[in-house]
Structures are given as structure tokens and as C-alpha cells.
Amino acid sequence: MTDRIAFQGEPGAYSHQAIHDARPGMEALPCATFEDAIEAVQSGRASQAMLPVENTTYGRVADIHRLLPSSGLHIVDEAFVRVHINLLAVPGAQLSDIREAWSHLVLLPQCARFLRAHDLKGQVSPDNARAARDVAAWGDRSKAALASELAAEIYGLDVLARHIEDHDTNTTRFLIMSRDANMARRSDHMMTTFVFRVRNIPAALYKAMGGFATNGVNMTKLESYMVDGSFTATQFYADIEGHPEDDNVKLALEELAYFTSFLKILGTYPAASVRD
């Protein structure tokens, strides 16, 4: 299997930045959609996929929660990337030359103070890396892109201003997916991710969660989302600290299974250092 890691987006996207930081020895494989990135691993064109699952500003990436359970892939690692936004322009351009700043719709509000201070008009692009590619192709000194420094390197642009986001806490969490699970790895801080549906009985969710409390298992995330196009079919996504073979985690999962109609472990992996 080739030593590639697939991601959704164009070269220079923040998912590409995550690969650059967390898997620097692997070849990045850009894909048009999340489904394409998953298929690249399923087919063997890539050995792993780097998929964003949540962001501190915008919450969860809904498509990923929907795709993961049926993907056949397993979480083998997680990575966190700070979303640093930079103003990129063609070589020779000065900040005073810029009139328009192009980027994805979700990035523009994050630089509102900078754009106002320099009287720049925000323009929407399908992707921040696409904006950088377009600015390079246009060759117009009045147009700039809001994107990563990696995008500047890839498209030969100058960085006119670094880290111009309004807030310095915007971070995206990525899951690194593989065809094969790795249950043998151990670290001082392990995470386990799973999805489940509760049985149709009174207080099922409350009862299902009881085993984690009584066995001292810390649940760091619990989110619900609708499935099968129904308002009554709800699936839950959860992260817990620990390994399924730990005695307390094993007992908690056994109790959970009793109150669920569906339970699937998506992966067990070492916690990234940002959690510490």
C-alpha cells in the first residue's frame, strides 16, 4: 500500500497543513470530497486519511460524523491544528496595494478587525487554498488570499501579514483514519471513539451513561445527530478516555451495550498532546 495520506481540499488547505505537521513523511493526496478521501484509503490509493471532525469556533463537521460509521476505516490517531490565517499576495505586492481579500466564507468573519482596519473587501472563494491558487493565477497586486503559510509556499505567494485572525483560539481537531485498527498500542493517555443508538425504552440514554460514571470512565464528548432521514432515529458519537481492554472501560462498554441497539467502536488511539 502506498505511503500516502488523503485529505479533502486543494493543496495548501488546512487539512494539508495538518498532514504537514502530523505526518511530515507521508505524501499528501488531495481529494475533492470527504467521500473521495475515504475511498482513497478503501481502495488502497492511500494508507491513511486526515479528516477534520470538529472546530473550536464552528463545532463538529457534520458530514464526517455521518460518514465514519459506514466507512470501514478506523481511527488510529488524532491531530490538532491551530487555524492561523495569513494575508497572501503576488510577489512584489505591498499591503497598501491590496483592495480585496479572498477566502472561504467561514474564514472571512474571523479576520473582520484586520479587514476593517485596512479597508479590505472580503470576497468569497470555495476554499482558502483555492483562493491562494486563484490569486497566484490572476497576478493582480490588488487581490490577496486569506490562507495558510503552506498555501503561500505552494503557490509562490508572499505573506504580507501573519496570524491576522481576531481570536487566537481557533483550532481544528483531525482524525487520522486507516483500513486496519491498531488495538495493541498503549500510552499514558488513550482515547476511544464509538457511535451508538439507544434502545427504545424509558430513560435509555441516562441508563446507558450510568456505567461510565460508576466505573470512573471520563467521557470527553457526547453528541447526537439524526440518521436515516428521521426525526426519531438518533445516533450518538462519543469520546472516552481509556482503552476498551481496561477493566473499567470494559465494564462501562458492557453496560452500554445492554441499553443500545447499535454500538460500534471507531478507534482507540493515543491522545494528542494538546489535550494535556
Short mmCIF file of C-alpha atoms in Angstrom, two decimals:
data_model
loop_
_atom_site.label_atom_id
_atom_site.label_comp_id
_atom_site.label_asym_id
_atom_site.label_seq_id
_atom_site.Cartn_x
_atom_site.Cartn_y
_atom_site.Cartn_z
CA MET A 1 0.00 0.00 0.00
CA THR A 2 1.32 3.39 -0.91
CA ASP A 3 2.55 5.69 1.86
CA ARG A 4 0.05 8.44 1.05
CA ILE A 5 -2.44 10.23 3.24
CA ALA A 6 -5.63 11.55 1.67
CA PHE A 7 -7.41 14.78 2.58
CA GLN A 8 -10.37 16.81 1.35
CA GLY A 9 -9.44 20.06 -0.32
CA GLU A 10 -6.78 21.59 -2.53
CA PRO A 11 -3.03 21.68 -1.83
CA GLY A 12 -2.42 24.24 0.90
CA ALA A 13 -5.74 23.68 2.70
CA TYR A 14 -5.69 23.44 6.49
CA SER A 15 -6.16 19.66 6.21
CA HIS A 16 -2.95 19.67 4.16
CA GLN A 17 -1.35 21.76 6.93
CA ALA A 18 -2.41 19.06 9.42
CA ILE A 19 -0.64 16.44 7.30
CA HIS A 20 2.43 18.67 7.04
CA ASP A 21 2.54 18.90 10.86
CA ALA A 22 1.44 15.43 11.96
CA ARG A 23 2.57 13.18 9.08
CA PRO A 24 5.52 15.05 7.51
CA GLY A 25 6.99 11.90 5.97
CA MET A 26 3.88 10.99 4.00
CA GLU A 27 2.77 12.15 0.57
CA ALA A 28 -0.43 14.21 0.71
CA LEU A 29 -3.20 13.18 -1.70
CA PRO A 30 -5.80 15.94 -2.32
CA CYS A 31 -9.39 14.80 -2.88
CA ALA A 32 -12.48 16.72 -3.96
CA THR A 33 -14.78 15.40 -1.19
CA PHE A 34 -14.64 13.60 2.14
CA GLU A 35 -16.12 10.55 0.41
CA ASP A 36 -13.26 10.61 -2.10
CA ALA A 37 -10.68 10.79 0.69
CA ILE A 38 -12.28 7.79 2.42
CA GLU A 39 -12.48 5.87 -0.87
CA ALA A 40 -8.79 6.51 -1.49
CA VAL A 41 -7.99 4.56 1.68
CA GLN A 42 -10.58 1.87 1.00
CA SER A 43 -9.13 1.25 -2.47
CA GLY A 44 -5.50 1.33 -1.33
CA ARG A 45 -4.54 4.52 -3.18
CA ALA A 46 -3.71 5.94 0.24
CA SER A 47 -2.82 4.25 3.51
CA GLN A 48 -4.47 6.88 5.71
CA ALA A 49 -6.89 9.80 5.60
CA MET A 50 -6.74 13.09 7.53
CA LEU A 51 -10.33 14.12 8.28
CA PRO A 52 -11.49 17.15 10.28
CA VAL A 53 -14.05 16.22 12.92
CA GLU A 54 -14.59 19.43 14.92
CA ASN A 55 -13.52 23.03 15.29
CA THR A 56 -13.46 25.18 18.42
CA THR A 57 -15.29 28.00 16.62
CA TYR A 58 -17.77 26.18 14.38
CA GLY A 59 -18.35 22.90 16.19
CA ARG A 60 -18.50 19.50 14.59
CA VAL A 61 -18.02 18.71 10.93
CA ALA A 62 -21.39 17.08 10.35
CA ASP A 63 -20.51 15.14 7.20
CA ILE A 64 -17.72 13.29 8.99
CA HIS A 65 -19.99 12.00 11.77
CA ARG A 66 -22.35 10.68 9.10
CA LEU A 67 -19.60 9.03 7.04
CA LEU A 68 -17.38 7.43 9.68
CA PRO A 69 -19.61 4.55 10.89
CA SER A 70 -20.05 3.10 7.39
CA SER A 71 -16.57 3.92 6.07
CA GLY A 72 -14.94 0.68 7.19
CA LEU A 73 -11.99 2.76 8.42
CA HIS A 74 -10.57 3.01 11.92
CA ILE A 75 -9.22 5.96 13.90
CA VAL A 76 -5.53 5.40 14.61
CA ASP A 77 -4.50 8.90 15.71
CA GLU A 78 -5.75 12.43 16.26
CA ALA A 79 -4.13 15.78 15.45
CA PHE A 80 -4.90 19.38 16.37
CA VAL A 81 -4.08 22.31 14.09
CA ARG A 82 -4.28 25.97 15.03
CA VAL A 83 -6.00 27.85 12.24
CA HIS A 84 -3.56 30.70 11.64
CA ILE A 85 -4.84 32.99 8.89
CA ASN A 86 -2.38 34.95 6.76
CA LEU A 87 -2.73 37.57 4.04
CA LEU A 88 -1.08 36.26 0.87
CA ALA A 89 -0.37 38.24 -2.31
CA VAL A 90 1.66 38.02 -5.51
CA PRO A 91 5.40 38.75 -5.17
CA GLY A 92 6.15 42.46 -5.02
CA ALA A 93 2.74 43.50 -3.75
CA GLN A 94 2.52 45.70 -0.66
CA LEU A 95 -0.24 45.79 1.92
CA SER A 96 -1.20 49.22 0.64
CA ASP A 97 -1.84 47.71 -2.82
CA ILE A 98 -4.49 45.26 -1.61
CA ARG A 99 -8.18 46.03 -2.15
CA GLU A 100 -9.79 42.55 -1.98
CA ALA A 101 -9.16 39.57 0.30
CA TRP A 102 -10.45 36.21 -0.97
CA SER A 103 -11.12 33.13 1.17
CA HIS A 104 -13.69 30.58 2.28
CA LEU A 105 -16.87 32.05 3.75
CA VAL A 106 -16.08 30.81 7.28
CA LEU A 107 -12.65 32.47 7.38
CA LEU A 108 -13.69 35.99 6.39
CA PRO A 109 -15.52 36.84 9.66
CA GLN A 110 -12.53 35.60 11.64
CA CYS A 111 -10.41 38.43 10.20
CA ALA A 112 -13.06 41.14 10.45
CA ARG A 113 -10.94 43.52 12.52
CA PHE A 114 -7.95 43.28 10.18
CA LEU A 115 -10.10 43.73 7.08
CA ARG A 116 -11.78 46.81 8.54
CA ALA A 117 -8.50 48.32 9.73
CA HIS A 118 -7.02 48.10 6.22
CA ASP A 119 -10.23 48.84 4.30
CA LEU A 120 -10.18 45.46 2.53
CA LYS A 121 -13.27 43.96 0.91
CA GLY A 122 -13.81 40.30 1.72
CA GLN A 123 -14.60 38.08 -1.27
CA VAL A 124 -15.88 34.51 -1.04
CA SER A 125 -13.96 31.60 -2.55
CA PRO A 126 -14.95 27.90 -2.43
CA ASP A 127 -11.80 27.12 -0.44
CA ASN A 128 -8.98 29.06 1.19
CA ALA A 129 -6.34 27.14 -0.77
CA ARG A 130 -8.34 27.73 -3.96
CA ALA A 131 -8.25 31.44 -3.15
CA ALA A 132 -4.46 31.31 -2.92
CA ARG A 133 -4.25 29.45 -6.24
CA ASP A 134 -6.54 31.97 -7.90
CA VAL A 135 -4.61 34.97 -6.57
CA ALA A 136 -1.40 33.48 -7.95
CA ALA A 137 -3.06 32.88 -11.32
CA TRP A 138 -4.60 36.36 -11.53
CA GLY A 139 -1.30 38.12 -10.91
CA ASP A 140 -3.20 41.18 -9.68
CA ARG A 141 -1.50 43.15 -6.90
CA SER A 142 -4.85 44.42 -5.62
CA LYS A 143 -6.11 40.93 -4.76
CA ALA A 144 -4.98 38.78 -1.83
CA ALA A 145 -5.93 35.48 -0.23
CA LEU A 146 -6.58 34.56 3.39
CA ALA A 147 -4.96 31.17 3.82
CA SER A 148 -2.18 29.14 5.42
CA GLU A 149 1.53 29.78 5.09
CA LEU A 150 1.76 26.37 3.42
CA ALA A 151 -0.50 27.72 0.65
CA ALA A 152 1.91 30.64 0.20
CA GLU A 153 4.79 28.20 -0.28
CA ILE A 154 2.87 26.04 -2.74
CA TYR A 155 1.57 28.87 -4.95
CA GLY A 156 4.59 31.18 -4.75
CA LEU A 157 2.88 33.99 -2.85
CA ASP A 158 4.31 36.49 -0.37
CA VAL A 159 3.00 36.63 3.19
CA LEU A 160 2.06 40.28 3.77
CA ALA A 161 0.63 39.75 7.27
CA ARG A 162 0.74 36.72 9.57
CA HIS A 163 -1.79 35.43 12.10
CA ILE A 164 -4.40 38.10 11.43
CA GLU A 165 -7.33 36.18 12.92
CA ASP A 166 -9.38 38.09 15.50
CA HIS A 167 -9.05 35.34 18.13
CA ASP A 168 -6.10 33.06 18.81
CA THR A 169 -8.07 30.02 19.96
CA ASN A 170 -9.43 28.67 16.67
CA THR A 171 -8.29 25.03 16.48
CA THR A 172 -9.43 22.10 14.35
CA ARG A 173 -9.28 18.52 15.53
CA PHE A 174 -8.48 15.91 12.89
CA LEU A 175 -8.90 12.15 12.97
CA ILE A 176 -6.33 10.03 11.17
CA MET A 177 -8.06 7.02 9.64
CA SER A 178 -6.70 3.70 8.40
CA ARG A 179 -8.11 0.47 6.98
CA ASP A 180 -6.68 -1.51 9.88
CA ALA A 181 -7.37 -0.93 13.56
CA ASN A 182 -4.42 -0.86 15.95
CA MET A 183 -5.58 -2.05 19.36
CA ALA A 184 -2.10 -3.05 20.53
CA ARG A 185 -0.73 0.47 21.05
CA ARG A 186 -0.67 1.87 24.55
CA SER A 187 0.20 5.26 26.01
CA ASP A 188 -0.37 7.02 29.31
CA HIS A 189 -3.43 8.73 27.83
CA MET A 190 -5.54 6.65 25.45
CA MET A 191 -8.78 7.73 23.75
CA THR A 192 -11.59 5.55 22.41
CA THR A 193 -14.26 6.78 20.00
CA PHE A 194 -17.55 4.99 19.29
CA VAL A 195 -21.07 5.53 17.97
CA PHE A 196 -24.27 4.02 19.34
CA ARG A 197 -28.06 4.09 19.31
CA VAL A 198 -30.06 3.50 22.47
CA ARG A 199 -32.91 1.03 22.78
CA ASN A 200 -36.46 2.36 22.72
CA ILE A 201 -37.04 2.19 26.47
CA PRO A 202 -37.65 4.95 29.04
CA ALA A 203 -34.52 6.80 30.20
CA ALA A 204 -32.35 4.63 27.94
CA LEU A 205 -29.64 7.25 27.45
CA TYR A 206 -29.47 8.01 31.17
CA LYS A 207 -29.12 4.32 31.96
CA ALA A 208 -26.59 3.78 29.17
CA MET A 209 -24.38 6.54 30.53
CA GLY A 210 -24.54 5.23 34.10
CA GLY A 211 -21.83 2.65 33.53
CA PHE A 212 -19.26 5.28 32.67
CA ALA A 213 -19.94 7.20 35.89
CA THR A 214 -19.94 4.16 38.18
CA ASN A 215 -16.73 2.79 36.62
CA GLY A 216 -14.87 6.10 36.69
CA VAL A 217 -14.55 6.50 32.90
CA ASN A 218 -14.26 10.11 31.73
CA MET A 219 -16.42 10.90 28.70
CA THR A 220 -14.94 13.94 26.95
CA LYS A 221 -17.53 14.22 24.18
CA LEU A 222 -21.12 13.13 23.59
CA GLU A 223 -23.03 14.43 20.57
CA SER A 224 -26.28 13.38 18.93
CA TYR A 225 -27.31 13.61 15.30
CA MET A 226 -30.20 12.34 13.23
CA VAL A 227 -29.81 9.39 10.85
CA ASP A 228 -31.92 7.71 8.16
CA GLY A 229 -33.81 10.92 7.41
CA SER A 230 -35.91 10.58 10.54
CA PHE A 231 -36.54 12.91 13.47
CA THR A 232 -36.80 9.89 15.80
CA ALA A 233 -33.70 7.95 14.68
CA THR A 234 -30.85 9.43 16.71
CA GLN A 235 -27.27 8.26 16.80
CA PHE A 236 -24.68 9.33 19.37
CA TYR A 237 -20.98 9.96 18.88
CA ALA A 238 -18.75 9.69 21.95
CA ASP A 239 -15.11 10.02 23.01
CA ILE A 240 -13.91 8.50 26.26
CA GLU A 241 -10.55 8.32 27.99
CA GLY A 242 -9.12 4.82 28.17
CA HIS A 243 -8.71 1.60 26.17
CA PRO A 244 -11.51 -0.96 25.63
CA GLU A 245 -9.34 -3.60 27.32
CA ASP A 246 -9.00 -1.55 30.51
CA ASP A 247 -11.13 -3.21 33.19
CA ASN A 248 -13.21 -0.12 33.95
CA VAL A 249 -13.75 0.72 30.28
CA LYS A 250 -14.70 -2.87 29.50
CA LEU A 251 -17.36 -2.84 32.23
CA ALA A 252 -18.72 0.52 31.09
CA LEU A 253 -18.99 -0.64 27.47
CA GLU A 254 -20.70 -3.86 28.53
CA GLU A 255 -23.33 -1.84 30.40
CA LEU A 256 -23.69 0.50 27.43
CA ALA A 257 -24.24 -2.46 25.09
CA TYR A 258 -27.15 -3.67 27.23
CA PHE A 259 -29.06 -0.44 26.61
CA THR A 260 -28.16 0.03 22.94
CA SER A 261 -29.47 -1.39 19.68
CA PHE A 262 -26.24 -0.49 17.85
CA LEU A 263 -22.70 0.05 19.13
CA LYS A 264 -19.56 0.41 17.04
CA ILE A 265 -16.06 1.32 18.19
CA LEU A 266 -14.44 3.56 15.58
CA GLY A 267 -10.94 3.53 17.04
CA THR A 268 -8.59 3.52 20.00
CA TYR A 269 -5.57 5.81 19.83
CA PRO A 270 -3.10 7.85 21.91
CA ALA A 271 -4.42 11.28 22.88
CA ALA A 272 -2.67 14.16 21.16
CA SER A 273 -0.57 16.36 23.44
CA VAL A 274 -2.94 19.34 23.09
CA ARG A 275 -5.31 17.54 25.47
CA ASP A 276 -2.77 17.71 28.31
#
